[in-house]
Coordinates of C-alpha atoms in Angstrom, one line a residue:
M1 CA 0.0 0.0 0.0
I2 CA 2.7 2.3 1.1
G3 CA 4.8 1.2 -1.8
G4 CA 1.9 1.8 -4.2
L5 CA 1.4 5.4 -2.9
R6 CA 5.1 6.0 -3.3
T7 CA 4.9 4.9 -6.8
T8 CA 1.9 7.0 -7.4
S9 CA 3.6 9.9 -5.8
R10 CA 6.6 9.5 -8.0
Y11 CA 4.4 9.5 -11.1
L12 CA 2.6 12.7 -9.8
L13 CA 5.9 14.3 -9.1
A14 CA 7.2 13.5 -12.5
G15 CA 4.1 14.7 -14.2
A16 CA 4.2 17.9 -12.2
S17 CA 7.8 18.4 -13.2
V18 CA 6.9 17.9 -16.8
I19 CA 4.1 20.4 -16.6
G20 CA 6.4 22.8 -14.9
L21 CA 9.0 22.5 -17.5
L22 CA 6.3 23.0 -20.2
A23 CA 5.0 26.0 -18.4
I24 CA 8.5 27.5 -18.3
G25 CA 9.2 26.8 -22.1
A26 CA 5.8 28.0 -23.5
P27 CA 6.6 31.8 -23.6
E28 CA 9.7 31.0 -25.5
A29 CA 7.8 28.9 -28.1
R30 CA 5.1 31.5 -28.4
A31 CA 7.6 34.3 -29.1
Q32 CA 9.4 32.2 -31.7
N33 CA 6.1 31.4 -33.5
M34 CA 5.1 35.0 -33.5
Q35 CA 8.3 36.0 -35.1
E36 CA 7.9 33.4 -37.8
I37 CA 4.3 34.5 -38.5
Q38 CA 5.3 38.2 -38.6
A39 CA 8.1 37.3 -41.1
Q40 CA 5.6 35.5 -43.2
I41 CA 3.2 38.5 -43.0
D42 CA 6.0 40.9 -44.0
Q43 CA 6.9 38.7 -46.9
M44 CA 3.3 38.5 -48.1
Q45 CA 2.9 42.2 -47.8
A46 CA 6.1 42.7 -50.0
T47 CA 4.7 40.2 -52.5
I48 CA 1.4 42.0 -52.6
K49 CA 3.1 45.3 -53.2
A50 CA 5.1 43.8 -56.0
L51 CA 2.0 42.3 -57.6
Q52 CA 0.2 45.7 -57.2
K53 CA 3.1 47.4 -59.0
Q54 CA 3.0 44.8 -61.8
V55 CA -0.8 45.3 -62.2
Q56 CA -0.3 49.0 -62.3
D57 CA 2.5 48.6 -64.9
A58 CA 0.3 46.3 -67.0
K59 CA -2.6 48.8 -66.9
A60 CA -0.2 51.5 -68.0
Q61 CA 1.1 49.4 -70.8
A62 CA -2.4 48.4 -71.9
S63 CA -3.5 52.0 -71.9
A64 CA -0.5 53.0 -73.9
A65 CA -1.2 50.2 -76.4
N66 CA -4.8 51.2 -76.7
A67 CA -3.8 54.8 -77.4
T68 CA -1.3 53.7 -79.9
A69 CA -3.8 51.4 -81.7
A70 CA -6.4 54.2 -81.7
D71 CA -3.8 56.6 -83.1
A72 CA -2.7 54.0 -85.7
A73 CA -6.3 53.4 -86.8
A74 CA -6.9 57.2 -87.1
K75 CA -3.7 57.5 -89.2
G76 CA -4.4 54.3 -91.3
S77 CA -1.1 52.7 -90.5
D78 CA -0.2 49.0 -91.2
I79 CA -1.7 48.0 -87.8
D80 CA -5.2 48.7 -89.3
L81 CA -4.9 46.0 -91.9
K82 CA -6.9 43.2 -93.4
V83 CA -5.8 40.9 -96.3
A84 CA -8.3 39.2 -98.6
W85 CA -8.0 37.2 -101.8
K86 CA -10.1 38.5 -104.8
G87 CA -8.3 37.0 -107.7
A88 CA -5.2 38.7 -106.3
P89 CA -4.3 39.9 -102.8
Q90 CA -6.3 42.9 -101.7
F91 CA -5.2 45.0 -98.7
S92 CA -7.7 47.1 -96.8
S93 CA -8.4 48.7 -93.5
A94 CA -9.8 46.4 -90.8
D95 CA -13.4 47.6 -91.5
G96 CA -12.9 46.9 -95.2
K97 CA -14.3 50.4 -96.1
K98 CA -11.9 53.1 -95.1
W99 CA -9.3 52.3 -97.7
S100 CA -8.2 49.4 -100.0
F101 CA -5.5 48.6 -102.5
K102 CA -5.3 45.8 -105.1
I103 CA -3.1 45.0 -108.0
R104 CA -5.1 44.1 -111.1
G105 CA -4.2 42.9 -114.6
R106 CA -4.9 40.5 -117.4
V107 CA -3.1 38.6 -120.2
E108 CA -4.8 37.5 -123.4
A109 CA -2.8 35.6 -126.0
E110 CA -4.3 34.7 -129.4
Y111 CA -3.8 32.8 -132.6
E112 CA -5.8 33.7 -135.7
N113 CA -6.1 31.9 -139.0
I114 CA -8.1 33.9 -141.6
D115 CA -8.9 33.1 -145.3
Q116 CA -9.1 36.4 -147.1
D117 CA -7.7 35.2 -150.4
T118 CA -10.7 35.7 -152.7
A119 CA -10.9 36.8 -156.2
V120 CA -12.4 40.0 -155.0
T121 CA -10.3 41.2 -152.1
T122 CA -6.9 39.7 -153.2
Y123 CA -5.8 40.1 -149.6
P124 CA -3.4 37.5 -148.4
D125 CA -4.4 34.8 -145.9
V126 CA -3.5 35.4 -142.2
S127 CA -1.9 32.9 -139.9
A128 CA -0.5 34.8 -136.9
T129 CA -0.2 35.1 -133.2
Q130 CA -0.6 38.2 -131.1
L131 CA -0.6 39.4 -127.5
R132 CA -4.1 40.9 -127.6
R133 CA -4.0 42.5 -124.2
A134 CA -1.3 42.6 -121.4
R135 CA -2.4 45.0 -118.7
L136 CA -1.2 45.9 -115.2
G137 CA -2.8 48.3 -112.9
V138 CA -4.1 49.2 -109.4
E139 CA -7.5 49.9 -107.9
G140 CA -9.0 50.6 -104.6
V141 CA -10.7 53.1 -102.3
A142 CA -9.2 56.0 -100.4
W143 CA -11.0 57.3 -97.2
Y144 CA -14.3 55.6 -97.8
D145 CA -15.6 57.8 -100.6
V146 CA -13.0 58.0 -103.4
K147 CA -12.5 55.0 -105.8
Y148 CA -9.5 55.0 -108.0
I149 CA -8.3 52.8 -111.0
L150 CA -5.2 53.0 -113.1
E151 CA -4.5 50.4 -115.8
V152 CA -1.9 50.4 -118.6
D153 CA -1.8 48.0 -121.5
F154 CA 1.7 46.8 -122.7
A155 CA 0.5 44.4 -125.5
N156 CA 2.8 44.0 -128.5
D157 CA 5.3 46.5 -127.1
V158 CA 2.9 49.4 -127.3
V159 CA 2.1 51.3 -124.1
A160 CA -1.5 52.6 -123.8
V161 CA -3.4 54.0 -120.9
K162 CA -6.8 52.3 -120.5
D163 CA -9.0 53.0 -117.4
A164 CA -7.5 55.8 -115.4
Y165 CA -10.0 57.7 -113.2
L166 CA -11.2 58.9 -109.8
Q167 CA -14.7 58.4 -108.7
Y168 CA -16.3 60.2 -105.7
Q169 CA -19.2 58.2 -104.2
G170 CA -19.9 60.0 -100.9
V171 CA -23.2 61.6 -102.0
K172 CA -26.2 59.4 -101.6
I173 CA -29.9 59.5 -102.6
G174 CA -31.5 57.4 -100.0
D175 CA -29.1 54.5 -99.5
T176 CA -27.8 54.5 -103.1
P177 CA -24.6 56.4 -104.0
L178 CA -24.5 59.1 -106.7
Y179 CA -21.2 58.6 -108.6
F180 CA -19.0 61.4 -109.9
R181 CA -16.3 60.1 -112.2
A182 CA -13.4 62.0 -113.9
G183 CA -10.6 60.6 -116.0
N184 CA -10.2 58.2 -118.9
F185 CA -13.0 55.6 -119.2
R186 CA -15.7 54.2 -121.5
T187 CA -18.5 56.5 -122.5
P188 CA -21.9 55.3 -121.3
N189 CA -23.0 53.7 -124.6
S190 CA -23.9 50.1 -125.6
F191 CA -24.4 47.0 -123.4
E192 CA -21.5 45.2 -125.1
L193 CA -19.1 48.2 -124.9
L194 CA -19.6 48.5 -121.1
T195 CA -19.3 44.8 -120.5
S196 CA -15.6 44.1 -119.9
E197 CA -13.9 42.1 -122.7
L198 CA -13.1 39.6 -120.0
F199 CA -16.8 38.7 -120.0
V200 CA -17.9 39.4 -123.6
D201 CA -19.1 36.2 -125.2
T202 CA -17.1 36.5 -128.4
V203 CA -13.4 37.3 -129.0
E204 CA -14.3 40.7 -130.4
R205 CA -17.2 43.1 -129.7
A206 CA -19.9 43.9 -132.3
A207 CA -18.7 45.5 -135.5
F208 CA -20.5 48.9 -134.9
V209 CA -18.8 49.3 -131.5
N210 CA -15.4 49.1 -133.2
S211 CA -16.2 50.9 -136.4
W212 CA -17.9 53.9 -134.8
Q213 CA -15.1 54.3 -132.1
L214 CA -17.3 53.6 -129.1
D215 CA -14.5 53.6 -126.6
R216 CA -12.7 55.2 -123.7
Q217 CA -12.3 59.0 -123.7
I218 CA -11.2 61.6 -121.2
G219 CA -14.1 63.2 -119.5
F220 CA -16.5 63.7 -116.6
Q221 CA -19.6 61.6 -115.8
I222 CA -22.4 61.4 -113.3
S223 CA -24.2 58.1 -112.8
Y224 CA -26.8 56.6 -110.5
W225 CA -27.5 52.8 -110.4
T226 CA -30.2 50.8 -108.6
D227 CA -31.1 47.1 -108.9
H228 CA -33.8 47.9 -111.4
W229 CA -32.8 51.1 -113.2
G230 CA -30.0 53.5 -113.8
L231 CA -28.8 56.7 -115.5
A232 CA -25.5 58.0 -116.7
A233 CA -24.4 61.1 -118.6
G234 CA -21.1 62.8 -119.3
I235 CA -19.0 65.2 -121.4
F236 CA -15.7 64.0 -122.9
G237 CA -12.7 65.2 -125.0
D238 CA -10.4 63.1 -127.0
R239 CA -9.1 59.6 -126.3
F240 CA -6.2 59.5 -123.9
N241 CA -3.4 58.9 -126.5
A242 CA -4.9 61.4 -128.9
A243 CA -5.3 64.0 -126.2
N244 CA -1.7 63.6 -125.2
N245 CA -0.4 63.5 -128.7
P246 CA -2.5 66.1 -130.6
Q247 CA -2.1 66.3 -134.3
P248 CA -3.2 69.8 -135.4
L249 CA -3.3 70.9 -139.0
F250 CA -0.6 73.5 -138.3
P251 CA 2.7 72.5 -136.6
G252 CA 3.4 74.1 -133.3
F253 CA -0.2 75.0 -132.7
T254 CA -2.9 73.1 -130.7
G255 CA -6.5 74.4 -130.9
D256 CA -9.8 72.8 -130.2
E257 CA -10.0 69.1 -129.4
D258 CA -13.0 66.9 -130.1
V259 CA -16.0 67.3 -127.8
T260 CA -18.4 64.4 -127.0
F261 CA -21.7 64.2 -125.1
A262 CA -22.9 60.8 -124.1
A263 CA -25.8 59.4 -121.9
R264 CA -27.4 56.1 -121.2
A265 CA -30.6 54.9 -119.4
T266 CA -31.4 51.3 -118.4
V267 CA -34.2 49.5 -116.7
A268 CA -34.3 45.9 -115.5
P269 CA -37.9 45.0 -114.5
I270 CA -36.7 41.5 -113.6
N271 CA -33.5 41.2 -111.7
R272 CA -33.7 38.5 -109.1
Q273 CA -32.5 35.0 -108.0
V274 CA -35.1 32.3 -107.5
N275 CA -34.0 29.0 -106.0
G276 CA -30.4 29.8 -107.0
V277 CA -31.4 30.6 -110.6
N278 CA -30.5 34.1 -111.9
Q279 CA -33.4 35.8 -113.8
V280 CA -32.9 39.1 -115.6
L281 CA -34.7 41.1 -118.2
H282 CA -32.8 44.3 -119.3
F283 CA -33.7 47.2 -121.6
G284 CA -31.5 50.2 -122.4
A285 CA -30.9 53.1 -124.7
S286 CA -28.0 55.4 -125.2
V287 CA -26.9 58.4 -127.3
R288 CA -23.5 60.0 -128.2
T289 CA -22.8 63.2 -130.2
R290 CA -19.3 64.2 -131.3
D291 CA -18.0 67.4 -132.8
I292 CA -14.4 67.5 -133.9
G293 CA -12.1 70.5 -133.2
D294 CA -11.5 72.9 -136.0
D295 CA -7.9 71.8 -136.3
Q296 CA -8.4 68.1 -136.0
P297 CA -8.7 65.5 -138.8
L298 CA -12.2 64.5 -140.0
L299 CA -13.8 61.3 -138.6
Q300 CA -13.2 58.1 -140.3
Y301 CA -15.0 54.7 -140.0
T302 CA -13.3 51.4 -140.7
Q303 CA -14.0 47.7 -139.9
R304 CA -11.9 44.5 -140.2
G305 CA -13.2 41.5 -142.0
A306 CA -15.4 39.0 -140.1
D307 CA -14.7 41.0 -136.9
F308 CA -11.1 39.5 -136.7
N309 CA -8.6 41.8 -135.1
L310 CA -5.8 40.8 -137.5
A311 CA -7.9 40.8 -140.7
N312 CA -7.6 43.7 -143.2
N313 CA -10.1 46.5 -143.2
V314 CA -12.8 45.6 -145.7
I315 CA -14.9 48.7 -144.8
N316 CA -13.3 52.2 -145.0
T317 CA -15.1 55.4 -145.5
G318 CA -12.1 57.6 -145.6
R319 CA -12.2 60.9 -143.5
I320 CA -15.7 62.2 -144.0
G321 CA -17.3 63.3 -140.7
K322 CA -17.3 66.8 -139.1
E323 CA -19.9 65.7 -136.6
D324 CA -21.7 62.5 -135.9
T325 CA -24.6 61.3 -133.7
F326 CA -25.0 57.7 -132.4
W327 CA -28.0 56.3 -130.8
G328 CA -28.7 52.7 -129.8
L329 CA -31.2 50.4 -128.3
E330 CA -30.3 47.3 -126.3
T331 CA -31.9 44.3 -124.6
A332 CA -30.7 41.3 -122.7
A333 CA -32.3 38.3 -120.9
L334 CA -30.8 35.8 -118.5
W335 CA -32.6 32.7 -117.2
G336 CA -30.3 30.3 -115.4
P337 CA -27.8 28.9 -118.0
F338 CA -29.5 30.6 -121.0
S339 CA -28.8 34.2 -122.1
L340 CA -29.9 36.3 -125.1
Q341 CA -28.9 39.8 -125.9
G342 CA -29.1 42.2 -128.9
E343 CA -28.6 45.8 -129.9
Y344 CA -29.6 48.0 -132.7
A345 CA -27.4 51.1 -133.5
H346 CA -27.8 54.1 -135.8
L347 CA -25.2 56.7 -136.9
D348 CA -25.8 60.0 -138.6
V349 CA -22.7 61.6 -140.0
D350 CA -22.6 65.4 -140.9
L351 CA -20.1 66.2 -143.7
P352 CA -17.9 69.3 -143.5
T353 CA -19.4 72.4 -145.1
S354 CA -16.3 74.7 -145.2
T355 CA -14.5 75.4 -148.4
L356 CA -11.2 73.8 -147.2
I357 CA -10.7 70.7 -145.0
G358 CA -7.8 68.8 -143.7
A359 CA -6.2 66.7 -146.5
N360 CA -7.6 63.2 -146.8
P361 CA -5.5 61.4 -145.8
P362 CA -3.6 64.1 -143.8
G363 CA -0.3 65.3 -145.1
P364 CA 3.0 65.3 -143.3
N365 CA 2.6 66.9 -139.8
Q366 CA -1.1 67.4 -140.6
V367 CA -0.2 70.6 -142.4
S368 CA -1.9 70.2 -145.7
T369 CA -5.4 71.2 -146.6
A370 CA -7.6 70.4 -149.6
D371 CA -10.8 71.5 -151.3
N372 CA -13.9 70.1 -149.7
P373 CA -14.8 67.1 -151.9
F374 CA -18.4 67.1 -150.6
V375 CA -19.3 70.5 -152.2
S376 CA -19.2 70.8 -156.0
A377 CA -18.0 73.9 -157.9
T378 CA -21.7 74.8 -158.4
G379 CA -22.4 74.5 -154.6
V380 CA -24.2 71.2 -154.7
R381 CA -23.6 69.3 -151.5
T382 CA -23.2 65.6 -151.1
P383 CA -26.0 64.2 -148.9
S384 CA -24.8 63.2 -145.4
P385 CA -24.8 59.4 -144.9
E386 CA -26.7 57.4 -142.3
Y387 CA -25.4 54.0 -141.2
N388 CA -26.7 51.2 -139.0
G389 CA -25.6 48.1 -137.3
W390 CA -27.1 45.4 -135.1
Y391 CA -26.4 42.0 -133.6
V392 CA -28.0 39.1 -131.7
T393 CA -26.1 36.8 -129.4
G394 CA -27.4 33.6 -127.6
T395 CA -25.4 31.5 -125.1
W396 CA -25.9 28.3 -123.1
F397 CA -23.8 27.7 -120.0
F398 CA -22.9 24.2 -118.6
G399 CA -21.4 24.0 -115.2
G400 CA -21.9 27.7 -114.3
H401 CA -24.0 30.8 -115.0
K402 CA -23.6 34.4 -116.0
N403 CA -24.1 37.3 -113.5
Y404 CA -25.7 40.7 -114.2
N405 CA -24.3 43.9 -112.9
K406 CA -26.8 46.6 -111.9
E407 CA -24.8 49.0 -114.1
G408 CA -26.4 47.3 -117.1
K409 CA -23.8 44.8 -118.2
W410 CA -22.5 41.2 -117.7
D411 CA -20.3 40.6 -114.7
R412 CA -17.9 37.8 -113.8
P413 CA -19.6 34.4 -114.2
T414 CA -19.9 31.8 -111.5
I415 CA -18.3 28.5 -112.1
D416 CA -19.8 25.6 -110.1
N417 CA -16.9 23.2 -110.2
P418 CA -13.6 25.0 -110.8
M419 CA -10.9 22.7 -112.2
R420 CA -8.5 21.4 -109.6
W421 CA -6.6 18.6 -111.3
N422 CA -4.1 18.3 -108.4
E423 CA -7.1 17.3 -106.3
G424 CA -8.6 15.1 -109.0
K425 CA -11.9 17.1 -109.3
G426 CA -13.6 19.8 -111.2
W427 CA -13.9 20.4 -114.9
G428 CA -14.9 24.1 -115.0
G429 CA -17.7 25.5 -117.0
L430 CA -18.5 25.4 -120.7
E431 CA -20.4 28.1 -122.6
L432 CA -21.7 27.7 -126.2
V433 CA -22.1 30.9 -128.2
G434 CA -23.9 31.9 -131.4
K435 CA -23.8 35.4 -132.8
Y436 CA -25.1 37.2 -136.0
D437 CA -23.5 40.6 -136.5
V438 CA -24.4 43.2 -139.2
L439 CA -22.7 46.4 -140.1
N440 CA -24.2 48.5 -142.9
M441 CA -21.9 51.3 -144.0
S442 CA -23.5 51.5 -147.5
D443 CA -25.7 54.6 -147.8
S444 CA -27.0 54.6 -151.4
S445 CA -27.5 58.3 -151.8
F446 CA -24.1 59.1 -150.4
N447 CA -22.4 56.4 -152.4
N448 CA -24.2 57.3 -155.7
A449 CA -23.2 60.9 -155.2
G450 CA -19.5 59.9 -155.1
G451 CA -19.1 60.6 -151.4
C452 CA -17.2 57.4 -150.6
Q453 CA -13.6 58.2 -151.2
P454 CA -11.5 55.5 -153.0
T455 CA -9.2 53.6 -150.6
R456 CA -5.8 52.4 -151.7
L457 CA -5.6 48.6 -151.4
F458 CA -3.0 46.2 -150.2
P459 CA -1.1 44.6 -151.8
N460 CA -1.9 47.4 -154.3
L461 CA -3.9 45.2 -156.7
A462 CA -7.5 44.1 -156.9
V463 CA -8.9 42.0 -159.7
S464 CA -12.0 43.8 -160.8
T465 CA -13.7 42.7 -164.0
T466 CA -12.9 41.9 -167.6
S467 CA -13.3 43.8 -170.8
A468 CA -12.6 42.4 -174.3
G469 CA -11.3 39.3 -172.7
S470 CA -8.7 41.1 -170.6
S471 CA -8.6 41.5 -166.8
I472 CA -9.0 45.1 -165.5
A473 CA -7.4 46.0 -162.2
A474 CA -7.5 49.0 -159.9
S475 CA -5.3 50.0 -156.9
S476 CA -8.1 52.0 -155.2
L477 CA -11.7 51.2 -154.5
G478 CA -14.7 52.7 -152.7
L479 CA -15.1 50.6 -149.6
C480 CA -18.3 51.9 -148.0
G481 CA -20.1 48.5 -147.9
E482 CA -21.9 46.0 -145.8
Q483 CA -20.7 43.1 -143.8
R484 CA -22.8 40.3 -142.4
T485 CA -21.0 37.9 -140.0
W486 CA -21.9 34.6 -138.4
I487 CA -19.9 33.6 -135.3
I488 CA -20.0 30.2 -133.5
G489 CA -17.9 29.9 -130.3
V490 CA -17.0 27.8 -127.3
N491 CA -15.7 29.3 -124.1
W492 CA -14.2 27.0 -121.5
Y493 CA -13.9 28.5 -118.0
L494 CA -11.3 26.6 -116.0
N495 CA -12.3 28.7 -113.0
D496 CA -13.7 32.2 -112.4
Y497 CA -10.5 33.8 -113.7
V498 CA -9.1 31.6 -116.5
R499 CA -10.9 31.2 -119.9
L500 CA -10.0 29.5 -123.1
M501 CA -12.0 30.7 -126.2
F502 CA -12.5 29.4 -129.7
D503 CA -14.5 31.4 -132.3
Y504 CA -15.2 30.5 -135.9
A505 CA -16.5 33.4 -138.1
Q506 CA -17.6 33.9 -141.6
A507 CA -18.5 37.3 -143.2
D508 CA -20.2 38.1 -146.5
L509 CA -19.5 41.4 -148.2
S510 CA -21.9 43.5 -150.3
G511 CA -23.4 46.9 -151.0
Y512 CA -20.2 48.6 -152.2
P513 CA -20.3 51.7 -154.4
L514 CA -19.3 51.4 -158.1
T515 CA -15.7 52.4 -158.8
N516 CA -15.0 53.5 -162.4
L517 CA -11.9 51.8 -163.7
S518 CA -11.7 53.5 -167.1
G519 CA -8.4 55.3 -167.4
S520 CA -7.0 53.7 -164.3
P521 CA -3.2 53.8 -164.1
A522 CA -3.3 50.0 -163.6
T523 CA -5.0 49.7 -167.0
S524 CA -3.4 50.3 -170.4
L525 CA -6.3 48.9 -172.4
A526 CA -8.4 50.9 -174.9
L527 CA -11.9 50.4 -173.4
D528 CA -15.0 50.6 -175.5
G529 CA -16.9 52.1 -172.5
P530 CA -16.9 52.6 -168.8
V531 CA -15.8 49.7 -166.7
T532 CA -16.8 49.6 -163.1
I533 CA -16.5 47.3 -160.1
A534 CA -18.7 47.2 -157.0
G535 CA -15.9 47.1 -154.4
F536 CA -15.7 43.8 -152.6
D537 CA -19.2 42.6 -153.5
G538 CA -19.4 38.9 -153.3
G539 CA -16.3 38.6 -151.1
T540 CA -16.2 36.2 -148.2
I541 CA -13.9 36.3 -145.2
R542 CA -13.7 33.2 -142.9
G543 CA -11.4 31.8 -140.2
F544 CA -11.0 31.1 -136.5
T545 CA -9.5 32.6 -133.4
A546 CA -8.2 30.8 -130.3
R547 CA -7.5 32.8 -127.1
A548 CA -6.0 31.9 -123.7
Q549 CA -7.0 34.5 -121.0
I550 CA -6.3 35.1 -117.3
D551 CA -7.1 38.0 -115.1
W552 CA -6.6 39.0 -111.5

């Protein structure tokens, strides 16, 4: 018992000793722990301050970046940039509206084979290649409202400015812009003229477009286009090259240049897409009047055989016009893969009335003048001629379809399955074309009065007729005649930007004035009476053209 108490007492004493020791060591432990905690708190506070500084620095950097970006956007620097592909890279502002810049161009290489060697024309056959067009330029928008285009043609080592203009489009009627254009561009005439040659169905445009010089001129135009109607009107001077290389009648002096007024109105009562099918019905009319400057050569009208670019001129009026007035009517229809279009055009030519005119053809340096051949010694005037032309074109598209531009012309077609041979798919689109084109430059009253001036022929010989069993030849003929041309073509679009073309054409010639061969220098025969030839009547021009074309 006593031993057990002693043992218990020892345990109690030991426990008390331990408690005492713990009681003595607790303040020291607490102090040490407090120091560690305070150190940790100090470290955390330092870390927080460092983080706060980093946050402040980041905010300052972000604010500076935002300010820089805003300033860059305001100044249009390369930070405000978007790149898109539209046949070629197009660079623009991020919103796609403030400004844009794109390099544009096209290359068209051709081969022509033409049979001109008839008993009437004696012109040689043609088998030749040419670089029909090779253009490079830029286009874009500057500060929302100013469109610009500059394009230069380098084909066949000849530099010629084509489209070169500025267009302001910041004025609107409702939601539709009113366009103010100044520079070198096509006059607002003819559906086929205003359709880019990239999208014209045949290799060349209608004969009246080329013969009557419907083309680009330097001028100013106002236009307004909606989905269903449009108007355009302008005043123009010479073509760009003529305006920059004037050829006055007197050397060292430049006077009046040609002045042209032109206007066009269109209406498209149907212009819609139903279940993916384009449906268009278009009507239009246009007019153009020209008055040449007092020191400029008279107007001349020519046309190549069968509408081929490398054929010889089979129609040539010589220089006859002091003024002329063109007016034309046009219509076009598009229904899915099928299209039909046609135009009728009329030209009134006013002959000069002054006593003296520029020599026909002009002499060296345009200096020489000549008596007016259209006024006789007794004062009788040759009647002014009237000419006309028209065409009808039909097409059928397989694997794609045409598109109509609200400015009243065909636009870039859509190809459903572009050719991608590297991926083993796509064959492009095929377009079948048929066209009948008529140019009538034979005015009977003008021709019968001797108004059609004889034109020197190449190669300076034309078999004409026979008299007393001998052939009679002449080196000059009156070539104010008529040409009727059939064209059958196939266009293969590999994709939206590459096209291969093949046209076969045949033209029949008629309506030429009678040229008197009696006493011709090419004839030494004693003739019993007058011997005449009706120009190229009965002549036929036929051949084909193949073209490879790409644009961007």
